[in-house]
Short mmCIF file of C-alpha atoms in Angstrom, two decimals:
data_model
loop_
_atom_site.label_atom_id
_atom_site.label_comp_id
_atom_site.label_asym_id
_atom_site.label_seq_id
_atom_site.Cartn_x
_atom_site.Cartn_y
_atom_site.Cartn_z
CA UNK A 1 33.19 29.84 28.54
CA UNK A 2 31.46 27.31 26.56
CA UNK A 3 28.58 28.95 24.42
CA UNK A 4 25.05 27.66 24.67
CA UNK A 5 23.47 26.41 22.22
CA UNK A 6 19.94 26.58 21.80
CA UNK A 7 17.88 23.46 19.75
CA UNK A 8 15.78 24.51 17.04
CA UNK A 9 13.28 23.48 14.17
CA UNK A 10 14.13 22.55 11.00
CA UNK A 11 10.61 21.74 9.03
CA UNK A 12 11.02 19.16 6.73
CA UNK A 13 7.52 17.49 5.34
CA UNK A 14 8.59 15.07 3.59
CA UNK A 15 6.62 11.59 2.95
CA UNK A 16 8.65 8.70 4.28
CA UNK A 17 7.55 6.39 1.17
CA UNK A 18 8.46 9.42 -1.31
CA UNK A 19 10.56 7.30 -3.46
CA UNK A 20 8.95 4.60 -3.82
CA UNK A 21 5.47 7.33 -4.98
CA UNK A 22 8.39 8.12 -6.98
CA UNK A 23 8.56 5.44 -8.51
CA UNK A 24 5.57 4.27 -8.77
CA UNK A 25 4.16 7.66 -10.48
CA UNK A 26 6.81 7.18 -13.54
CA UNK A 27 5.34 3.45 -13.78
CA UNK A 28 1.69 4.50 -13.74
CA UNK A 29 2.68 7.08 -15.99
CA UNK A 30 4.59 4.19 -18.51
CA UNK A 31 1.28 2.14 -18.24
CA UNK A 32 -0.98 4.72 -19.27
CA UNK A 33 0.92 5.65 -22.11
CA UNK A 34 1.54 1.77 -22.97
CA UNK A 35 -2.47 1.33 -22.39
CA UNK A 36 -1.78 -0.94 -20.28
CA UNK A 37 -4.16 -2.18 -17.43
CA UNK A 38 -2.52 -2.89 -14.04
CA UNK A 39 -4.03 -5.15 -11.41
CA UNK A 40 -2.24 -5.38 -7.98
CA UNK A 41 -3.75 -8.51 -5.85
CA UNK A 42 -3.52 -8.41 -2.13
CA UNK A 43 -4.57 -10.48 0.22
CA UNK A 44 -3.24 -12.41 3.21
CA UNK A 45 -1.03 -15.54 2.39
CA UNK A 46 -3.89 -18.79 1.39
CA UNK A 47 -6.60 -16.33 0.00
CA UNK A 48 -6.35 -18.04 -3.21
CA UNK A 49 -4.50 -14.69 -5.16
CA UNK A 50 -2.82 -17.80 -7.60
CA UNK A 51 -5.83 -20.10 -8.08
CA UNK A 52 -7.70 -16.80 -9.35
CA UNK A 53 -4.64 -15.63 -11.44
CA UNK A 54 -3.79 -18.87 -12.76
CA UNK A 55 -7.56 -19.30 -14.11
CA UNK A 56 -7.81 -15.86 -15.38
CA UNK A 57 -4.78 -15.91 -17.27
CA UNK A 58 -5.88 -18.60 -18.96
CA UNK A 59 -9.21 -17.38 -19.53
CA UNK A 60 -8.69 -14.31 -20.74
CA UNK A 61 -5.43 -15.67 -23.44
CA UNK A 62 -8.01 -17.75 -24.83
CA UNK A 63 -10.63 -14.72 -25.19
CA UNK A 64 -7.58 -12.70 -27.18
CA UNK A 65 -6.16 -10.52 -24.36
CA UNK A 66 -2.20 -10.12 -24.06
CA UNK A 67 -1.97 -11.21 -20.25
CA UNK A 68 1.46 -10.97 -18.40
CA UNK A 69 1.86 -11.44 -14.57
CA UNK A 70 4.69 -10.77 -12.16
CA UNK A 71 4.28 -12.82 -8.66
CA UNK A 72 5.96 -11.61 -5.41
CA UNK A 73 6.69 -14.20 -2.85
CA UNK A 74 9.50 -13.99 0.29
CA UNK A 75 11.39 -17.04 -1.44
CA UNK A 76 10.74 -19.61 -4.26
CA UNK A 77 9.64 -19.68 -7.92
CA UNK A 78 6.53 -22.02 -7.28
CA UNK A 79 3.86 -19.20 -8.09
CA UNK A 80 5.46 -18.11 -11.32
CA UNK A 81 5.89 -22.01 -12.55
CA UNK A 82 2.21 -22.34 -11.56
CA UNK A 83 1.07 -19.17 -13.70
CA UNK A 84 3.63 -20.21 -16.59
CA UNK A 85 1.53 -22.84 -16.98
CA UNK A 86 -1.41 -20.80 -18.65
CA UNK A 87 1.17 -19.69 -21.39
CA UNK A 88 1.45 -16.31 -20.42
CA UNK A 89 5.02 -14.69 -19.78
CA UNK A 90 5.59 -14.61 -16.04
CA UNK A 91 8.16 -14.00 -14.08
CA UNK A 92 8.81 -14.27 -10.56
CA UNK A 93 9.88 -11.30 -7.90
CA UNK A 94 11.47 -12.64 -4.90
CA UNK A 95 11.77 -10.29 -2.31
CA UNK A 96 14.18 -12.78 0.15
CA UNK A 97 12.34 -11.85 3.24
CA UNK A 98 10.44 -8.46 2.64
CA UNK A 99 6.84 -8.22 3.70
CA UNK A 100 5.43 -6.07 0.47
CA UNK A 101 6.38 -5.40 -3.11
CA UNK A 102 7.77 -1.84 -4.03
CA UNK A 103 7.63 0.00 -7.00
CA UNK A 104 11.07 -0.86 -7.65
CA UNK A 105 10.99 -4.47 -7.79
CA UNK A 106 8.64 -4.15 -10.35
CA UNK A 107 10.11 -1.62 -12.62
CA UNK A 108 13.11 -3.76 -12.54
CA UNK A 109 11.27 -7.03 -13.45
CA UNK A 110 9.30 -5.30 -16.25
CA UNK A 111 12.98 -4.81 -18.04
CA UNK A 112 12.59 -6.14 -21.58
CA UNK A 113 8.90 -6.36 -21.81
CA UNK A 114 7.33 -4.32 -24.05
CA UNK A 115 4.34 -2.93 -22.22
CA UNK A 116 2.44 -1.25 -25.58
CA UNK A 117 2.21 -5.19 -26.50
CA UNK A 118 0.29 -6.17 -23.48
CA UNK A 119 -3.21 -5.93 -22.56
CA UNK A 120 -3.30 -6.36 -18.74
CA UNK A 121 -0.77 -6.90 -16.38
CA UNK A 122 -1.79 -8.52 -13.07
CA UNK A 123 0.88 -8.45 -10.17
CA UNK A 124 0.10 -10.69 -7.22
CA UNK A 125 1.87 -9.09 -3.96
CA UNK A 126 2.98 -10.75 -1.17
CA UNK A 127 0.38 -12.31 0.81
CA UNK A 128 0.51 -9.79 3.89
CA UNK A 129 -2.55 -7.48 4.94
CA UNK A 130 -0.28 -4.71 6.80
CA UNK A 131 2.79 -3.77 4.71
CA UNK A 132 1.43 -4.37 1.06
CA UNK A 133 -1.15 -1.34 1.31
CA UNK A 134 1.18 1.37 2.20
CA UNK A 135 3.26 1.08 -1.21
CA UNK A 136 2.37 1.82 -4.31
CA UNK A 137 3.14 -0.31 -7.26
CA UNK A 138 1.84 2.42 -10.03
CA UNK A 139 -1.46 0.34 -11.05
CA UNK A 140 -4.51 1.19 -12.21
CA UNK A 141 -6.72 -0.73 -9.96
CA UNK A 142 -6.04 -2.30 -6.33
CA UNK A 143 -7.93 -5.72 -5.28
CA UNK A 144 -8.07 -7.05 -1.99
CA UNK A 145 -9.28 -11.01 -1.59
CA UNK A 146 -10.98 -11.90 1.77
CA UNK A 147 -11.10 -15.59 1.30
CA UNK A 148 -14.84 -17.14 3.09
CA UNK A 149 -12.30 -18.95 5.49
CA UNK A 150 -10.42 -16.00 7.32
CA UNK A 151 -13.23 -14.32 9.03
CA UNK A 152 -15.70 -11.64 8.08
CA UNK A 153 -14.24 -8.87 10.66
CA UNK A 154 -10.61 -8.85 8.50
CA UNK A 155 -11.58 -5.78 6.94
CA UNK A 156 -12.17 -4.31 10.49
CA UNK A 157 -8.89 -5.55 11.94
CA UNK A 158 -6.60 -4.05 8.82
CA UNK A 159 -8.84 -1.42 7.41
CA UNK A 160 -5.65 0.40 5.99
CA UNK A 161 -5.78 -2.11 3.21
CA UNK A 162 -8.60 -2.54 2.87
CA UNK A 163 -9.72 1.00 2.53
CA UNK A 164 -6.89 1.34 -0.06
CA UNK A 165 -8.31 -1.39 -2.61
CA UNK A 166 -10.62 -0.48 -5.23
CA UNK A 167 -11.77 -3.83 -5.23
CA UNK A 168 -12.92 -6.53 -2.96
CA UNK A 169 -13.19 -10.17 -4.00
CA UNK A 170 -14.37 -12.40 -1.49
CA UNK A 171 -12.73 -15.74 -2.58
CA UNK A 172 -13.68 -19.48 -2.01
CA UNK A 173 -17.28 -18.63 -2.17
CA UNK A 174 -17.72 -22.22 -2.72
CA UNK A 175 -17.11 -22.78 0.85
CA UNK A 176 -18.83 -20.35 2.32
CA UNK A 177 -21.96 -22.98 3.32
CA UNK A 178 -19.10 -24.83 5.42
CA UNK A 179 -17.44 -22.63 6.75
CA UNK A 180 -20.63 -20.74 8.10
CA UNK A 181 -19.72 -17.66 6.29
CA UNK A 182 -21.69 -14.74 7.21
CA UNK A 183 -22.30 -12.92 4.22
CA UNK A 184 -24.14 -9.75 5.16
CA UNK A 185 -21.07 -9.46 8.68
CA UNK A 186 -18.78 -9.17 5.39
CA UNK A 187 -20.31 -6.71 3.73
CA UNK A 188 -20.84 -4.53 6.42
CA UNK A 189 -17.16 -4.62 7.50
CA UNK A 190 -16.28 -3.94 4.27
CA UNK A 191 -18.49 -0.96 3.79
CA UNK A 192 -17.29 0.09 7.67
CA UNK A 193 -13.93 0.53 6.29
CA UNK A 194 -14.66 1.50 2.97
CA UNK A 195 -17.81 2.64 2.17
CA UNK A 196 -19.35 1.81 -1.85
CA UNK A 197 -16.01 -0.78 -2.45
CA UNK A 198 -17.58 -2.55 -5.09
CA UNK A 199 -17.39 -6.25 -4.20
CA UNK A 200 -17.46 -9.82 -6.21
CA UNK A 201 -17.74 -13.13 -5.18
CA UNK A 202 -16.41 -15.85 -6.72
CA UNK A 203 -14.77 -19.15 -6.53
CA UNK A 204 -12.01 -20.05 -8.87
CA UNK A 205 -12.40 -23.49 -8.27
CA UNK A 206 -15.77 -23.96 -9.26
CA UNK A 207 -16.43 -21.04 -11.60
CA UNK A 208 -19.05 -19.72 -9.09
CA UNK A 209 -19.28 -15.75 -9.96
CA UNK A 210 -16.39 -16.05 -12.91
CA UNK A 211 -18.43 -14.34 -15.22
CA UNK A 212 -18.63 -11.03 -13.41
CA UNK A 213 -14.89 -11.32 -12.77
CA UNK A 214 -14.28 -11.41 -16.12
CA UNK A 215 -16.85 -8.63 -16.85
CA UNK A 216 -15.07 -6.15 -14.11
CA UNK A 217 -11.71 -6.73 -15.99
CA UNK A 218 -12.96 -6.04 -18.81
CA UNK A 219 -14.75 -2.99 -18.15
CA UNK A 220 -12.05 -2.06 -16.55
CA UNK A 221 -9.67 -2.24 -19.28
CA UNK A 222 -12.20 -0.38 -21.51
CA UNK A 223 -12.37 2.48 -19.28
CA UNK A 224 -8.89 2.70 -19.60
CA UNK A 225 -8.64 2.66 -23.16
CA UNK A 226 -11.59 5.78 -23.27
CA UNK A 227 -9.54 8.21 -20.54
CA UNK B 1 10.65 -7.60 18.64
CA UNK B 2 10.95 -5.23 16.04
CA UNK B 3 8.81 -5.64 12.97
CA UNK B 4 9.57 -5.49 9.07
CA UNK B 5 7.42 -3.16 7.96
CA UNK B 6 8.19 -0.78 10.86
CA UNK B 7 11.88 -1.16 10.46
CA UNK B 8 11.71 -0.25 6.82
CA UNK B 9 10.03 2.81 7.51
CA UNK B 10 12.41 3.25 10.18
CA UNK B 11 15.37 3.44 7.57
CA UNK B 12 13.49 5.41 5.52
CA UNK B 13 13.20 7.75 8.00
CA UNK B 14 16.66 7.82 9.62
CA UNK B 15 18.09 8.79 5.87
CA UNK B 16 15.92 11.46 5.75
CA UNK B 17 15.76 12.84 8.65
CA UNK B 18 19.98 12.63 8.63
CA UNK B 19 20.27 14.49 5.35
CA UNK B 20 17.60 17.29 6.08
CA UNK B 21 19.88 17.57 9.52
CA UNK B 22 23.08 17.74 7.85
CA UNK B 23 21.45 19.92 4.89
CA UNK B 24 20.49 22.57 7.81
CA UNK B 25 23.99 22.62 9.18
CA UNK B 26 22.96 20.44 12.45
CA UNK B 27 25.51 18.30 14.75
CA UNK B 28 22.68 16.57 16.50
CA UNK B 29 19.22 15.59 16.08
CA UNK B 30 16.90 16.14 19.37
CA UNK B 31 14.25 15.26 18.30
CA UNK B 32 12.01 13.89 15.19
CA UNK B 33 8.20 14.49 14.75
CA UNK B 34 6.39 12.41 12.33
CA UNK B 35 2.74 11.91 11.25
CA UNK B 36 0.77 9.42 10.58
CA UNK B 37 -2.74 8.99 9.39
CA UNK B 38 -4.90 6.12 11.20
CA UNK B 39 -4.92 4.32 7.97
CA UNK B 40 -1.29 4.45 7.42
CA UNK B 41 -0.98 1.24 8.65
CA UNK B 42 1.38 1.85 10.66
CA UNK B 43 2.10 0.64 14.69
CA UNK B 44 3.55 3.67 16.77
CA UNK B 45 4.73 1.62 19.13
CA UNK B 46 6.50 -1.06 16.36
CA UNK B 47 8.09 2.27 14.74
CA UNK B 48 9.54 3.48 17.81
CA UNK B 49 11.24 0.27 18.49
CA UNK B 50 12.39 0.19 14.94
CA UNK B 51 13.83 3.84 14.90
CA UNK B 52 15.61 2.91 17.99
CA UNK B 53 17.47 0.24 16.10
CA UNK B 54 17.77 1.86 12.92
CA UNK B 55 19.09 5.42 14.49
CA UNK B 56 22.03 3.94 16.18
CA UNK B 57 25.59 5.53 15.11
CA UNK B 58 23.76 8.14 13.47
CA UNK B 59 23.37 12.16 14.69
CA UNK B 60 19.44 10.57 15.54
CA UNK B 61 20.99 8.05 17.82
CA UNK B 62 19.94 10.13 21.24
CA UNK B 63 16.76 11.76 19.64
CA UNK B 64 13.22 11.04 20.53
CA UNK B 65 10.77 10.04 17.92
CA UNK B 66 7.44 12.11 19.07
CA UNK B 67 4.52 10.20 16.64
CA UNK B 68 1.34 12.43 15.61
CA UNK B 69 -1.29 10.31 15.03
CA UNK B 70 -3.72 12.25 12.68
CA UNK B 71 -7.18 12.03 12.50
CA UNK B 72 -9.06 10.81 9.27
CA UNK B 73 -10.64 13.50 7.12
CA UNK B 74 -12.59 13.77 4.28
CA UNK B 75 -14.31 16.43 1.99
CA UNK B 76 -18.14 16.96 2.80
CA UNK B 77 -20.03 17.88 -0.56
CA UNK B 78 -22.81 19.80 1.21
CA UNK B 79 -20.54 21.59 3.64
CA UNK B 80 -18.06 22.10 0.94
CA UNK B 81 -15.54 21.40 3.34
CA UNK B 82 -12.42 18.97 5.07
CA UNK B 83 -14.27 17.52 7.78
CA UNK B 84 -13.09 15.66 10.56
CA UNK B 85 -14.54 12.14 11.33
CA UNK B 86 -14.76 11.07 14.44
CA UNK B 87 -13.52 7.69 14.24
CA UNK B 88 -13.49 4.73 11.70
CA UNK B 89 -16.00 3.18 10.09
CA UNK B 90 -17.71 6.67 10.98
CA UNK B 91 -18.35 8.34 7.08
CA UNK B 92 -21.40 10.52 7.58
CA UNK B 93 -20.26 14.46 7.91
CA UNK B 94 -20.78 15.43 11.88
CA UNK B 95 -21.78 18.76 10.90
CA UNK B 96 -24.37 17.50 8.33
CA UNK B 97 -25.00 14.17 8.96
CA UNK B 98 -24.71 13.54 4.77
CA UNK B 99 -22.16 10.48 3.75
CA UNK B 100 -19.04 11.55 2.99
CA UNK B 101 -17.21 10.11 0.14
CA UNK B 102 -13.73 11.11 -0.45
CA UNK B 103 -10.73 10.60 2.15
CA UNK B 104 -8.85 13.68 1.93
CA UNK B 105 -6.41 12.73 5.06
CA UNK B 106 -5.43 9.40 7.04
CA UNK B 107 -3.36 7.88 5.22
CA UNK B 108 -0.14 10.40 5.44
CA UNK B 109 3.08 9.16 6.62
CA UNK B 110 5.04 12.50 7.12
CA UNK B 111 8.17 13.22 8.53
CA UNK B 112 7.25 17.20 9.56
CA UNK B 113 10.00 18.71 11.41
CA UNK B 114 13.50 18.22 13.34
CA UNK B 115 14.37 19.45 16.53
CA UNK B 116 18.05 19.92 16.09
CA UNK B 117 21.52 21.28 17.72
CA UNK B 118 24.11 23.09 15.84
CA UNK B 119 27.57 22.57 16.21
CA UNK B 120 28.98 24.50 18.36
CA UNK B 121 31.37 26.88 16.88
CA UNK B 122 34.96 27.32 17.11
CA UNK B 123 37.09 27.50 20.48
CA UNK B 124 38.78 31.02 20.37
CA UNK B 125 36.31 32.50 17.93
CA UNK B 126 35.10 35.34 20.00
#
């Protein structure tokens, strides 16, 4: 007679991302003891995440900060040769077809840089709004760009990453007369999905709100450097 | 079509689920219950597909993926409490009414438990 087997549970509870949190806790760990201010940009592909970069590396190495970037794109080096540009070291992640960065990408492209000799370290992600917010990357802050040209309901249509950021910057602002941008539509959508995000608006292009871009960084780095 | 994002979640949670199986002294898996917050991001529908695809020639191949989708809740100063929101874009407490501040679940991505078959044991073993 063949016996009969019964099904039962085995409980597991286990996260599905739990190595890359792995990960990513021993990098936010390395960074705090380094000092070390970590900015991950997100934003859908076009929101301007390398205009902003490129100026703000090259604003803030002229102020005196130590500024290093990594840049995740599906394929190509064209970010990183843009950012290069602004003197900074930068290198390049290419993730040949992935949606997001992990935390392991960047651990591996830190190799060889010595983090206590760096003041911030931006990462630009790969412009997607669905994959990038479910992995960590270990930084300190998250910022999400919703450029004046995509809509003001985007925070409403992928509110898991944009309730993840810590940041909103609401890019291009020096098109927002064109494009009919409604401002206050935005904000609420923003504050809908995340309520008290703090939020700046700026244009890279023209400068437009680049002083209290500058300022949040800052601050930002300070606070670090008090904790 | 299956998407990216899904299917590497997918893999991630094949491997898992096949080495907390195996760990447990399974044959086959019957069936796999995950959770996910709302904000998790992620698309039960695109994960199902995916774990479809990335279960095949595995002890998951014939299981069913049962998704949890669970609700968003945060910690309510005044009640002192987890409180359940009743949908997003909805932060005010709705026992108090007061704004609620800190997310407390919703963005989980969990795989709970296994529903599982052993092997069966040895012909002649009484």
């Amino acid at each position: 007679m063949t016996p009969v087997l019964s099904p039962r549970i085995v409980e597991v509870r286990q996260g599905l991302l739990q190595r890359n949190d792995q990960v990513a806790a021993e990098l936010r760990s390395r960074f705090t003891a380094a000092g070390l201010f970590v900015l991950n940009l997100v934003s859908s592909p076009g929101a301007g995440k390398t205009l902003l970069l490129e100026r703000t590396l090259t604003d803030l190495r002229r102020a005196g900060w130590r500024v290093a970037a990594l840049v995740g794109d599906l394929a190509t080096q064209r970010d990183a040769e843009r950012l290069a540009r602004s003197g900074a070291p930068v290198r390049q992640i290419n993730t040949h077809g992935l949606c997001h960065l992990e935390a392991e990408h960047v651990r591996q492209h830190l190799e060889g840089w010595s983090l206590a000799e760096l003041d911030l370290l931006f990462i630009e992600n790969v412009g997607n709004l669905v994959c990038t917010s479910a992995y960590d990357l270990g930084e300190t802050r998250r910022a999400v760009l919703l450029s004046v040209t995509e809509g003001e309901d985007k925070p409403l249509k992928y509110p898991s990453l944009f309730n993840s950021a810590d940041l909103a910057v609401i890019s291009k602002s020096d098109l927002a007369g064109v494009c009919e941008f409604d401002r206050s539509a935005a904000l609420a959508a923003l504050a809908a999905v995340r309520p008290g995000l703090p939020t700046l608006e700026l244009s890279a292009k023209t400068g437009l709100g680049w002083e209290a871009w500058l300022a949040y960084l800052q601050q930002e780095r300070e606070r670090l450097g008090s904790s | 079509m299956v998407e990216v994002h899904e299917l590497g979640l997918a893999l991630n949670l094949v491997e898992l689920a096949e080495a907390a199986a195996r760990q447990a002294g399974a044959e086959r898996v019957l069936a796999v219950r995950v959770r996910c917050g709302v904000l998790s991001g992620v698309v039960p529908a695109a994960l199902r597909a995916a774990f479809a695809q990335a279960a095949r020639q595995t002890i998951l191949a014939e299981a069913r993926l049962e998704i949890d989708v669970g609700p968003l809740e945060a910690y309510c100063a005044r009640c002192q409490c987890n409180v359940v929101l009743p949908e997003l874009g909805e932060w005010n407490c709705p026992e108090c009414g007061q704004p609620t501040h800190e997310l407390r679940r919703g963005r989980e991505l969990e795989l709970v438990e296994l529903e599982v078959l052993d092997a069966a044991p040895e012909s002649g073993v009484p």
